[in-house]
XYZ file of C-alpha atoms in Angstrom:
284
model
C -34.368 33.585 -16.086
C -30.955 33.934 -16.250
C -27.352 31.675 -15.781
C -25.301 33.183 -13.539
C -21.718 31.964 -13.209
C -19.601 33.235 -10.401
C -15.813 33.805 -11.408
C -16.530 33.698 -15.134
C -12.994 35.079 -16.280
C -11.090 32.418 -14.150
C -9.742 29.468 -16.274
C -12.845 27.045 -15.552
C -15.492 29.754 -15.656
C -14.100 31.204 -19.697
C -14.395 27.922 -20.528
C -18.349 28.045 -19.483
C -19.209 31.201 -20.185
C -17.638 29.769 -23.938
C -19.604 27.236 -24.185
C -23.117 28.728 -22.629
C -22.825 31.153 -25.681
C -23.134 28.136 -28.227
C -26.467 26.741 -26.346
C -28.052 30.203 -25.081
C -28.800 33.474 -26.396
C -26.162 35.919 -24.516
C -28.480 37.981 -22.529
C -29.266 35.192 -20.617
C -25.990 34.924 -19.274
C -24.735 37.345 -16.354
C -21.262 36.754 -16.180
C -19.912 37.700 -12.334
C -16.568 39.370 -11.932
C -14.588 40.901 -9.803
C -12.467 42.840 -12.632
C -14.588 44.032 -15.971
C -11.935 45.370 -17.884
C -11.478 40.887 -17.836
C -14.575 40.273 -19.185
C -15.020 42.828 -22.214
C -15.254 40.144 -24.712
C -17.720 38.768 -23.483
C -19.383 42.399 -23.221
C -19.384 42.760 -26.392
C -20.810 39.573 -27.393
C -24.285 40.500 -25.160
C -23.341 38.506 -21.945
C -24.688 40.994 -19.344
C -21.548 41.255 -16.454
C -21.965 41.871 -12.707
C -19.429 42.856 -10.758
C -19.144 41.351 -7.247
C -16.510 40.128 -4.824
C -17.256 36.876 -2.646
C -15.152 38.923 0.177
C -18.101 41.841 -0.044
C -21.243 40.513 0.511
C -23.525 43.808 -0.558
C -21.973 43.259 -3.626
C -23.970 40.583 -4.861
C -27.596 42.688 -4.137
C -29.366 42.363 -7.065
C -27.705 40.389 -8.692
C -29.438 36.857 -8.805
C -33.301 36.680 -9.008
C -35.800 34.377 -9.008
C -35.660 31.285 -11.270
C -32.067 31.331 -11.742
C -29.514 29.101 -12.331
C -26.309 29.971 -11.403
C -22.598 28.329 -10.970
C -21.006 28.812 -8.237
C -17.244 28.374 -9.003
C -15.202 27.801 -6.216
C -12.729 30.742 -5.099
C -8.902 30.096 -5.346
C -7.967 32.510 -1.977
C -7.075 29.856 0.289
C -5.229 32.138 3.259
C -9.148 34.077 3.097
C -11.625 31.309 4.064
C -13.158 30.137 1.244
C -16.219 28.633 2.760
C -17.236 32.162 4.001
C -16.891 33.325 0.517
C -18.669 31.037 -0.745
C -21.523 31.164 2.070
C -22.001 34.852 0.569
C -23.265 33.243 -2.628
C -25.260 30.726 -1.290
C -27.252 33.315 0.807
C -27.961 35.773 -1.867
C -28.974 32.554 -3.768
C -31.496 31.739 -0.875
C -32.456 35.101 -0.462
C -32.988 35.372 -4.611
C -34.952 32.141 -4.978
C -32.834 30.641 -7.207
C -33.880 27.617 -8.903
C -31.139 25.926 -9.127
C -27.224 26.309 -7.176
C -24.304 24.116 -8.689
C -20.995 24.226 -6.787
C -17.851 23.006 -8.446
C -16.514 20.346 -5.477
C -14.236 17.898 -4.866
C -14.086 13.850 -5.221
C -15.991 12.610 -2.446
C -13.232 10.287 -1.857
C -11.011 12.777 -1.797
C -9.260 13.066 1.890
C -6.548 15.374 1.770
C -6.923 18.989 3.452
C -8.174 20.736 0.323
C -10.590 18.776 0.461
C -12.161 20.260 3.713
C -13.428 23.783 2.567
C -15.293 21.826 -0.200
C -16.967 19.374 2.267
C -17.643 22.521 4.526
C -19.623 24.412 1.393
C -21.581 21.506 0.579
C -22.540 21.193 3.660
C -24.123 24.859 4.027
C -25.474 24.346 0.481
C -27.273 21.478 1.740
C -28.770 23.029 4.705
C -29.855 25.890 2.931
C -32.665 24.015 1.324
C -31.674 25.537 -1.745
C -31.945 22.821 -5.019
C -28.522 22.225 -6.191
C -25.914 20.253 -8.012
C -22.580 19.105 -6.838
C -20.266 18.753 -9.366
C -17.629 17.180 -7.449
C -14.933 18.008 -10.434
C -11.631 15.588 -10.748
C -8.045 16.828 -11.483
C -7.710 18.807 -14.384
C -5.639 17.833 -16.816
C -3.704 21.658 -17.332
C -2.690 21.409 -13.324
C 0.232 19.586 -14.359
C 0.366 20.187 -18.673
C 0.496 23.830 -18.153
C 3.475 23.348 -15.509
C 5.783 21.654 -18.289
C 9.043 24.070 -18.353
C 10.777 22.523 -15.382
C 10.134 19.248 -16.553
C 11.449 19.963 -20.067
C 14.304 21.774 -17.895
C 15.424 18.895 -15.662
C 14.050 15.793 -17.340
C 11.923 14.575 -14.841
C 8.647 14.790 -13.392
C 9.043 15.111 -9.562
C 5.364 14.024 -7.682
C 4.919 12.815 -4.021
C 2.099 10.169 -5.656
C 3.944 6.820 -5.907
C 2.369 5.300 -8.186
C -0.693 6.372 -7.425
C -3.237 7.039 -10.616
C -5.422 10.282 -11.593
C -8.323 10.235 -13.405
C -7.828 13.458 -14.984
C -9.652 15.545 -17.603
C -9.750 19.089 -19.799
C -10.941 22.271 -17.976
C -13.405 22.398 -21.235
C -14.403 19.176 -20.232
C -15.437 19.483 -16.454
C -17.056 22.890 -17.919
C -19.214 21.046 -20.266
C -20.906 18.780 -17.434
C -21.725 22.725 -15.997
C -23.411 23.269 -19.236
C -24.864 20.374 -19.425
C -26.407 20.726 -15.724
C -27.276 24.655 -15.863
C -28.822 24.526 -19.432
C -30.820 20.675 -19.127
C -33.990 19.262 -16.866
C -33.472 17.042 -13.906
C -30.319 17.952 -12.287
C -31.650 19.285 -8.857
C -30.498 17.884 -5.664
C -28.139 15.761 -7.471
C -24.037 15.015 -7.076
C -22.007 13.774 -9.955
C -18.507 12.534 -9.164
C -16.710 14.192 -12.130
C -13.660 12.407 -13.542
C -11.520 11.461 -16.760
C -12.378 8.051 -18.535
C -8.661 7.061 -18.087
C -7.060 7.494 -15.204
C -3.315 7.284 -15.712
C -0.080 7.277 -13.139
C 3.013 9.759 -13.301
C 5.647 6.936 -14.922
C 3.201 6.939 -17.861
C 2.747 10.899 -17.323
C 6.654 11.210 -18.099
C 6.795 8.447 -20.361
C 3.951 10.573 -22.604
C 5.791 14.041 -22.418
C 9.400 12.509 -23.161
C 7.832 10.435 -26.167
C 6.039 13.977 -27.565
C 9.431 16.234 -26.326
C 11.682 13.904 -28.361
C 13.912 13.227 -25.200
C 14.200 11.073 -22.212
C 11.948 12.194 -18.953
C 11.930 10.708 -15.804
C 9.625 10.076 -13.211
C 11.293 10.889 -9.679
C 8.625 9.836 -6.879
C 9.768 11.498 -3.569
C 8.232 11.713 -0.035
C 5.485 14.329 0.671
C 8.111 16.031 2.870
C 10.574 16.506 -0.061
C 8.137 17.434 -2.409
C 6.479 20.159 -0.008
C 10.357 21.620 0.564
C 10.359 21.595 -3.774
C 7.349 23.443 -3.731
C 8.316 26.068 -1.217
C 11.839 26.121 -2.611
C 10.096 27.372 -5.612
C 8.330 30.479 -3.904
C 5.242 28.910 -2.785
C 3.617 29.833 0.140
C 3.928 27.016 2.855
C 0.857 26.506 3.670
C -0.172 25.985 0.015
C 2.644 23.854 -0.366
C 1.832 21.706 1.921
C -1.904 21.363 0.638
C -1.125 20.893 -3.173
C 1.983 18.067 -1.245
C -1.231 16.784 0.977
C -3.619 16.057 -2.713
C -0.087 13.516 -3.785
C -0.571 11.613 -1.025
C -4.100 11.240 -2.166
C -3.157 10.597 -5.351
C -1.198 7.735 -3.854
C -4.100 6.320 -2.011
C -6.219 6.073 -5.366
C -8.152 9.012 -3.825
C -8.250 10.592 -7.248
C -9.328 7.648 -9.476
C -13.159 8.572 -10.574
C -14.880 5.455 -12.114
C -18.413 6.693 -12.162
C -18.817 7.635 -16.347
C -20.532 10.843 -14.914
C -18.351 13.490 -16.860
C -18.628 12.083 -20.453
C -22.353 11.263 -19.872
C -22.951 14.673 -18.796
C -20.322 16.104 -21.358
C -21.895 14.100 -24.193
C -18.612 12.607 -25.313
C -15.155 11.110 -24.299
C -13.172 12.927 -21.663
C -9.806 14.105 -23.489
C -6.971 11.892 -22.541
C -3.636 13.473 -21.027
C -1.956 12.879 -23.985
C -4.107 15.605 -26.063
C -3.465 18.266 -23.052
C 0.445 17.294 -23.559
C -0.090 18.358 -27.444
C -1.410 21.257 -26.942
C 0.632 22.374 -24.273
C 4.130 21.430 -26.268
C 2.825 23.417 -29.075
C 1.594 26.727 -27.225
């Protein structure tokens, strides 16, 4: 039996693969990849890699088996149809006789257009038959700490949320309720609605950053519109814009606010408050 975790050298699935290693012995980890040359460290700590491409479906041949449980990280090519790619998985998974498929999801209440190719995947997970785990992940905390220079730059945290609030929380958080599912008893057929234990809004975002950066930052709260013209002004792609623009109004709505307890409970301990992601972002 082995854990298999799909996209293993992307920023959620290092964290996993990370923490598997402290629970498992290494050669019962296959790490999936699409570049090795990514994943040598984890080579050369025993995890076994395979490399396979959710855009090639051969590619995954032989690579699950029987009695597996495996991870199924959701791709990050939005112009490429990402419940396709992800329908690759979920056959080989059927096809394999996996014992177990988790998908990293959405919110359930989450509305907005990205949204729609997580609803779609569930769906086909679900009528697959296949057991599996939903892990319908918040916000993460690094989707706005690791964005920091312009607001260090101008002073100000522009969002299209109001004053909408996000229950946010650590990649290596979110990646521990994985653990927790793919290495425990229990969790088949199950969906967790995976969120931070405090959800906070952007004034107090700001307020946080300009209190740890020594200087005054503001919170600017513009229209969806404005924001999307920001984001495009800034060299990304419109249609992305206008998704990432699509999740403020959302945010607005209270559609990211996740009350259910399910990621510390899984996790084991407290979610890690915005405020710690700040820290460590000022000082990298």
């Amino acid at each position: 039996m082995s854990i298999v975790v799909t996209g293993a050298t992307g920023h959620l699935g290092r964290h996993v693969v990370e923490q598997l290693l402290e629970k498992v012995p290494a050669e019962q980890i296959t790490a999936v990849v699409r570049t090795p040359e990514k994943a040598a460290d984890f080579a050369a700590k025993g995890v076994k890699i395979a490399v396979a491409d959710y855009n090639a479906p051969e590619t995954f041949d032989g690579i699950l088996a029987a009695g597996d449980k495996v991870l199924l990280i959701s791709g990050n090519e939005f112009d490429k149809g990402r419940p396709a790619q992800h329908q690759v998985v979920i056959d080989a998974a059927k096809a394999a006789g996996v014992a177990l498929l988790a998908y990293t999801s959405a919110p359930g209440t989450l509305t907005a257009a990205l949204a729609d190719d997580h609803r779609a995947t569930e769906k086909a997970l679900l009528a697959s038959g296949l057991p599996y785990s939903l892990l319908r992940n918040g916000w993460y905390n690094e989707n706005y700490t690791e964005n920091l220079a312009p607001v260090l730059e101008y002073s100000a945290v522009v969002q299209a949320a109001g004053d909408g609030r996000v229950s946010s929380a650590s990649r290596a958080d979110y990646a521990a309720a994985a653990v927790a599912v793919l290495t425990g008893e229990g969790h088949e057929n199950t969906t967790y609605e995976l969120g931070g234990d405090e959800a906070w809004s952007f004034a107090e975002y700001a307020a946080e950053v300009g209190k740890q950066a020594g200087k005054e930052i503001a919170y600017n709260a513009v229209s969806v519109e404005a924001y999307t013209g920001i984001l495009t002004g800034a060299g990304l792609p419109a249609p992305f814009a206008g998704i990432l623009a699509g999740v403020d109004a959302s945010i607005a709505k209270g559609e990211l606010v996740v009350s259910s307890g399910d990621l510390s409970r899984l996790a084991g301990r407290p979610t890690t408050p915005i405020a710690e992601s700040v820290s460590v972002a000022l000082k990298g």
